Amino acid sequence: EAQVTQNPRYLITVTGKKLTVTCSQNMNHEYMSWYRQDPGLGLRQIYYSMNVEVTDKGDVPEGYKVSRKEKRNFPLILESPSPNQTSLYFCASSPYFGTGDSNQPQHFGDGTRLSIL
Amino acid sequence: QKEVEQDPGPLSVPEGAIVSLNCTYSNSAFQYFMWYRQYSRKGPELLMYTYSSGNKEDGRFTAQVDKSSKYISLFIRDSQPSDSATYLCAMSPRVFGNEKLTFGTGTRLTIIP
């Protein structure tokens, strides 16, 4: 089954304790992305990656790191989490190449709910 | 002003009614327009996507794009209780791919049996 898998699904932790949220896709997609979803603000892009070893900042990258060492994995790293990073996080993937009507929209994982106390 | 505006609702309609969901946007560079459905505790799933202006139909769902007015709509005919979810519009510019998706805040829809 084609899917985007995130782990953990739920995490409660404390300020300053480094954490990593993993994301893995089995569709051989070039493009992967991380979003956070907050009430009244919708989904906002944190980082994205167009292929292995190629990453770029989205709209709200502060306080986050990513890496793309393998095509299937795109972990999100919070080096020193703070309470304002409490949110629902989504990973997404899609084939990158395509223009016009052949463009392929993104497929999302089921989310990771992070609470930082 | 946000680049994409979407009425958050909530919107409640009786089963069988026609539902109209809308987004407006300010960035004229947007060329790809998408509608995602998100059930509680799940990730968004793609419902419809259109490139540039016009209509697209898929079963009970119709997506409309009016680029001159910077306005997009999703119509749901013969609405069912299983359509109860949050609907998100999303847009991206005509670049190589869809790396810069901008989302609306979502409209929560409830279909009353």
mmCIF file of C-alpha atoms in Angstrom:
data_model
loop_
_atom_site.group_PDB
_atom_site.id
_atom_site.type_symbol
_atom_site.label_atom_id
_atom_site.label_comp_id
_atom_site.label_asym_id
_atom_site.label_seq_id
_atom_site.Cartn_x
_atom_site.Cartn_y
_atom_site.Cartn_z
ATOM 1 C CA GLU A 1 0.000 0.000 0.000
ATOM 2 C CA ALA A 2 1.309 3.438 -0.961
ATOM 3 C CA GLN A 3 1.738 5.505 2.162
ATOM 4 C CA VAL A 4 3.555 8.158 4.138
ATOM 5 C CA THR A 5 4.378 6.954 7.652
ATOM 6 C CA GLN A 6 5.164 9.237 10.573
ATOM 7 C CA ASN A 7 6.462 8.271 14.010
ATOM 8 C CA PRO A 8 5.627 8.858 16.745
ATOM 9 C CA ARG A 9 1.946 9.726 16.341
ATOM 10 C CA TYR A 10 1.818 11.384 19.761
ATOM 11 C CA LEU A 11 4.580 12.806 21.951
ATOM 12 C CA ILE A 12 4.602 14.816 25.155
ATOM 13 C CA THR A 13 8.003 16.143 26.124
ATOM 14 C CA VAL A 14 9.684 19.024 27.949
ATOM 15 C CA THR A 15 11.355 22.217 26.826
ATOM 16 C CA GLY A 16 14.901 21.768 25.580
ATOM 17 C CA LYS A 17 14.894 17.996 25.141
ATOM 18 C CA LYS A 18 15.944 17.192 21.575
ATOM 19 C CA LEU A 19 13.481 15.129 19.573
ATOM 20 C CA THR A 20 13.149 13.683 16.097
ATOM 21 C CA VAL A 21 9.969 12.912 14.196
ATOM 22 C CA THR A 22 10.544 10.391 11.445
ATOM 23 C CA CYS A 23 8.827 10.324 8.054
ATOM 24 C CA SER A 24 9.101 7.561 5.506
ATOM 25 C CA GLN A 25 7.409 7.072 2.121
ATOM 26 C CA ASN A 26 7.288 3.945 -0.019
ATOM 27 C CA MET A 27 6.341 5.548 -3.338
ATOM 28 C CA ASN A 28 9.855 6.528 -4.538
ATOM 29 C CA HIS A 29 8.811 10.189 -4.495
ATOM 30 C CA GLU A 30 11.472 12.839 -5.030
ATOM 31 C CA TYR A 31 9.670 15.590 -3.133
ATOM 32 C CA MET A 32 8.983 15.570 0.603
ATOM 33 C CA SER A 33 7.793 18.277 2.937
ATOM 34 C CA TRP A 34 6.941 19.047 6.561
ATOM 35 C CA TYR A 35 3.986 21.153 7.703
ATOM 36 C CA ARG A 36 2.579 22.224 11.017
ATOM 37 C CA GLN A 37 -1.150 22.738 11.526
ATOM 38 C CA ASP A 38 -2.441 25.190 14.110
ATOM 39 C CA PRO A 39 -6.010 26.388 14.776
ATOM 40 C CA GLY A 40 -6.818 29.520 12.808
ATOM 41 C CA LEU A 41 -3.532 29.354 10.920
ATOM 42 C CA GLY A 42 -4.033 26.250 8.818
ATOM 43 C CA LEU A 43 -1.179 24.230 7.373
ATOM 44 C CA ARG A 44 2.138 26.044 7.129
ATOM 45 C CA GLN A 45 5.210 24.633 5.433
ATOM 46 C CA ILE A 46 8.321 24.187 7.595
ATOM 47 C CA TYR A 47 10.886 22.644 5.225
ATOM 48 C CA TYR A 48 10.827 20.805 1.953
ATOM 49 C CA SER A 49 13.192 18.630 -0.049
ATOM 50 C CA MET A 50 13.258 18.208 -3.799
ATOM 51 C CA ASN A 51 15.586 15.207 -3.705
ATOM 52 C CA VAL A 52 18.347 13.527 -1.704
ATOM 53 C CA GLU A 53 20.672 16.094 -0.097
ATOM 54 C CA VAL A 54 18.508 18.986 -1.368
ATOM 55 C CA THR A 55 16.459 20.817 1.253
ATOM 56 C CA ASP A 56 15.040 24.323 1.540
ATOM 57 C CA LYS A 57 13.146 26.451 4.025
ATOM 58 C CA GLY A 58 9.417 26.841 3.902
ATOM 59 C CA ASP A 59 7.419 29.582 5.592
ATOM 60 C CA VAL A 60 8.141 28.760 9.261
ATOM 61 C CA PRO A 61 11.584 27.058 9.515
ATOM 62 C CA GLU A 62 12.796 28.643 12.764
ATOM 63 C CA GLY A 63 13.595 26.087 15.457
ATOM 64 C CA TYR A 64 13.564 23.106 13.091
ATOM 65 C CA LYS A 65 16.133 21.099 11.160
ATOM 66 C CA VAL A 66 15.739 18.453 8.490
ATOM 67 C CA SER A 67 17.953 16.067 6.579
ATOM 68 C CA ARG A 68 17.476 13.995 3.432
ATOM 69 C CA LYS A 69 20.151 11.318 3.275
ATOM 70 C CA GLU A 70 17.906 8.739 1.646
ATOM 71 C CA LYS A 71 15.077 9.205 -0.825
ATOM 72 C CA ARG A 72 12.454 7.524 1.340
ATOM 73 C CA ASN A 73 13.179 9.295 4.666
ATOM 74 C CA PHE A 74 12.847 12.911 5.731
ATOM 75 C CA PRO A 75 13.174 13.339 9.526
ATOM 76 C CA LEU A 76 12.193 16.545 11.319
ATOM 77 C CA ILE A 77 14.527 17.515 14.164
ATOM 78 C CA LEU A 78 13.757 19.866 17.031
ATOM 79 C CA GLU A 79 17.143 20.535 18.668
ATOM 80 C CA SER A 80 15.740 22.527 21.599
ATOM 81 C CA PRO A 81 11.946 22.342 21.574
ATOM 82 C CA SER A 82 9.911 25.162 23.051
ATOM 83 C CA PRO A 83 6.217 25.374 23.983
ATOM 84 C CA ASN A 84 5.409 27.428 20.848
ATOM 85 C CA GLN A 85 6.294 24.345 18.818
ATOM 86 C CA THR A 86 3.355 22.468 20.311
ATOM 87 C CA SER A 87 1.368 21.598 17.213
ATOM 88 C CA LEU A 88 0.133 18.918 14.833
ATOM 89 C CA TYR A 89 2.805 18.020 12.296
ATOM 90 C CA PHE A 90 2.342 16.469 8.870
ATOM 91 C CA CYS A 91 4.807 15.000 6.434
ATOM 92 C CA ALA A 92 3.925 14.859 2.733
ATOM 93 C CA SER A 93 5.467 13.496 -0.443
ATOM 94 C CA SER A 94 4.921 13.645 -4.184
ATOM 95 C CA PRO A 95 6.704 13.006 -7.462
ATOM 96 C CA TYR A 96 8.609 16.211 -8.114
ATOM 97 C CA PHE A 97 8.875 16.439 -11.816
ATOM 98 C CA GLY A 98 5.880 17.455 -13.812
ATOM 99 C CA THR A 99 4.336 20.583 -15.210
ATOM 100 C CA GLY A 100 0.899 21.537 -16.343
ATOM 101 C CA ASP A 101 -1.683 18.862 -15.933
ATOM 102 C CA SER A 102 0.874 16.154 -15.200
ATOM 103 C CA ASN A 103 1.806 17.735 -11.905
ATOM 104 C CA GLN A 104 1.183 15.403 -8.991
ATOM 105 C CA PRO A 105 -0.198 16.838 -5.741
ATOM 106 C CA GLN A 106 1.104 15.817 -2.369
ATOM 107 C CA HIS A 107 0.153 12.800 -0.269
ATOM 108 C CA PHE A 108 0.084 13.281 3.491
ATOM 109 C CA GLY A 109 0.848 11.121 6.499
ATOM 110 C CA ASP A 110 -1.600 10.893 9.406
ATOM 111 C CA GLY A 111 0.176 13.427 11.581
ATOM 112 C CA THR A 112 2.231 13.669 14.773
ATOM 113 C CA ARG A 113 0.771 15.554 17.702
ATOM 114 C CA LEU A 114 3.565 17.173 19.707
ATOM 115 C CA SER A 115 3.060 18.736 23.124
ATOM 116 C CA ILE A 116 6.035 20.570 24.609
ATOM 117 C CA LEU A 117 5.683 21.510 28.251
ATOM 118 C CA GLN B 1 -3.779 39.948 4.643
ATOM 119 C CA LYS B 2 -3.371 36.208 4.160
ATOM 120 C CA GLU B 3 -2.539 34.949 0.686
ATOM 121 C CA VAL B 4 -5.444 32.492 0.868
ATOM 122 C CA GLU B 5 -8.690 33.188 2.734
ATOM 123 C CA GLN B 6 -11.179 30.486 3.616
ATOM 124 C CA ASP B 7 -14.288 30.748 5.778
ATOM 125 C CA PRO B 8 -13.634 28.448 8.758
ATOM 126 C CA GLY B 9 -17.306 27.664 9.291
ATOM 127 C CA PRO B 10 -18.520 25.530 10.893
ATOM 128 C CA LEU B 11 -21.039 24.707 8.191
ATOM 129 C CA SER B 12 -23.934 22.321 8.877
ATOM 130 C CA VAL B 13 -26.307 21.162 6.142
ATOM 131 C CA PRO B 14 -28.920 18.392 5.894
ATOM 132 C CA GLU B 15 -28.127 15.190 4.043
ATOM 133 C CA GLY B 16 -28.776 15.465 0.319
ATOM 134 C CA ALA B 17 -28.149 19.211 0.135
ATOM 135 C CA ILE B 18 -25.686 20.851 -2.232
ATOM 136 C CA VAL B 19 -22.662 22.216 -0.414
ATOM 137 C CA SER B 20 -20.580 25.117 -1.651
ATOM 138 C CA LEU B 21 -17.118 25.731 -0.215
ATOM 139 C CA ASN B 22 -15.011 28.679 -1.280
ATOM 140 C CA CYS B 23 -11.569 30.264 -1.098
ATOM 141 C CA THR B 24 -10.235 33.577 -2.282
ATOM 142 C CA TYR B 25 -6.605 34.367 -2.906
ATOM 143 C CA SER B 26 -4.428 37.371 -3.597
ATOM 144 C CA ASN B 27 -1.362 35.925 -5.350
ATOM 145 C CA SER B 28 -1.885 36.014 -9.115
ATOM 146 C CA ALA B 29 1.043 33.583 -9.559
ATOM 147 C CA PHE B 30 -1.074 30.667 -8.317
ATOM 148 C CA GLN B 31 -1.819 28.234 -11.126
ATOM 149 C CA TYR B 32 -2.578 24.901 -9.417
ATOM 150 C CA PHE B 33 -5.634 24.686 -7.205
ATOM 151 C CA MET B 34 -6.424 21.776 -4.954
ATOM 152 C CA TRP B 35 -9.056 20.674 -2.493
ATOM 153 C CA TYR B 36 -8.141 18.352 0.348
ATOM 154 C CA ARG B 37 -10.481 16.598 2.779
ATOM 155 C CA GLN B 38 -9.306 15.987 6.321
ATOM 156 C CA TYR B 39 -11.093 13.684 8.727
ATOM 157 C CA SER B 40 -10.510 14.018 12.448
ATOM 158 C CA ARG B 41 -7.102 12.636 13.524
ATOM 159 C CA LYS B 42 -6.085 11.948 9.923
ATOM 160 C CA GLY B 43 -3.910 13.658 7.358
ATOM 161 C CA PRO B 44 -5.372 15.654 4.462
ATOM 162 C CA GLU B 45 -6.298 13.560 1.424
ATOM 163 C CA LEU B 46 -6.518 14.975 -2.055
ATOM 164 C CA LEU B 47 -10.056 15.313 -3.438
ATOM 165 C CA MET B 48 -9.696 17.374 -6.573
ATOM 166 C CA TYR B 49 -7.082 19.373 -8.369
ATOM 167 C CA THR B 50 -7.248 21.723 -11.328
ATOM 168 C CA TYR B 51 -4.703 23.577 -13.357
ATOM 169 C CA SER B 52 -5.550 27.173 -14.312
ATOM 170 C CA SER B 53 -9.177 28.244 -14.793
ATOM 171 C CA GLY B 54 -12.268 26.201 -15.468
ATOM 172 C CA ASN B 55 -14.344 23.394 -14.006
ATOM 173 C CA LYS B 56 -13.523 19.822 -13.148
ATOM 174 C CA GLU B 57 -16.035 17.182 -12.126
ATOM 175 C CA ASP B 58 -15.474 13.899 -10.302
ATOM 176 C CA GLY B 59 -18.578 12.063 -9.220
ATOM 177 C CA ARG B 60 -20.466 14.216 -6.712
ATOM 178 C CA PHE B 61 -17.648 16.773 -6.546
ATOM 179 C CA THR B 62 -17.094 19.755 -8.836
ATOM 180 C CA ALA B 63 -14.177 22.159 -8.550
ATOM 181 C CA GLN B 64 -14.345 25.604 -10.131
ATOM 182 C CA VAL B 65 -11.583 28.132 -10.605
ATOM 183 C CA ASP B 66 -12.158 31.758 -11.581
ATOM 184 C CA LYS B 67 -8.725 33.308 -11.913
ATOM 185 C CA SER B 68 -10.087 36.693 -12.959
ATOM 186 C CA SER B 69 -11.834 36.960 -9.586
ATOM 187 C CA LYS B 70 -9.154 34.966 -7.701
ATOM 188 C CA TYR B 71 -11.885 32.699 -6.394
ATOM 189 C CA ILE B 72 -12.175 28.932 -6.235
ATOM 190 C CA SER B 73 -15.091 26.735 -5.216
ATOM 191 C CA LEU B 74 -15.832 23.132 -4.394
ATOM 192 C CA PHE B 75 -19.407 21.891 -4.824
ATOM 193 C CA ILE B 76 -20.629 18.675 -3.271
ATOM 194 C CA ARG B 77 -23.905 17.298 -4.660
ATOM 195 C CA ASP B 78 -26.178 14.891 -2.789
ATOM 196 C CA SER B 79 -24.132 15.374 0.376
ATOM 197 C CA GLN B 80 -23.698 12.360 2.657
ATOM 198 C CA PRO B 81 -22.859 12.064 6.362
ATOM 199 C CA SER B 82 -19.514 10.568 5.281
ATOM 200 C CA ASP B 83 -18.695 13.964 3.724
ATOM 201 C CA SER B 84 -18.480 15.455 7.225
ATOM 202 C CA ALA B 85 -14.872 16.632 7.501
ATOM 203 C CA THR B 86 -12.692 19.703 7.254
ATOM 204 C CA TYR B 87 -12.076 20.858 3.678
ATOM 205 C CA LEU B 88 -8.843 22.633 2.850
ATOM 206 C CA CYS B 89 -8.107 24.567 -0.295
ATOM 207 C CA ALA B 90 -4.481 24.713 -1.430
ATOM 208 C CA MET B 91 -2.644 26.517 -4.213
ATOM 209 C CA SER B 92 0.765 26.668 -5.784
ATOM 210 C CA PRO B 93 2.483 28.772 -8.448
ATOM 211 C CA ARG B 94 3.370 27.463 -11.901
ATOM 212 C CA VAL B 95 6.978 26.558 -11.235
ATOM 213 C CA PHE B 96 8.575 23.146 -11.815
ATOM 214 C CA GLY B 97 6.420 21.364 -9.336
ATOM 215 C CA ASN B 98 4.290 21.998 -6.306
ATOM 216 C CA GLU B 99 6.926 22.658 -3.688
ATOM 217 C CA LYS B 100 5.299 25.883 -2.488
ATOM 218 C CA LEU B 101 1.812 24.901 -1.446
ATOM 219 C CA THR B 102 -0.204 27.550 0.364
ATOM 220 C CA PHE B 103 -3.236 26.341 2.275
ATOM 221 C CA GLY B 104 -6.435 27.951 3.452
ATOM 222 C CA THR B 105 -7.323 27.477 7.104
ATOM 223 C CA GLY B 106 -10.043 24.939 6.310
ATOM 224 C CA THR B 107 -13.849 24.822 6.547
ATOM 225 C CA ARG B 108 -15.399 22.348 8.962
ATOM 226 C CA LEU B 109 -18.445 20.721 7.355
ATOM 227 C CA THR B 110 -21.102 18.605 9.074
ATOM 228 C CA ILE B 111 -23.784 16.745 7.104
ATOM 229 C CA ILE B 112 -26.813 16.101 9.282
ATOM 230 C CA PRO B 113 -28.601 12.783 8.597
#
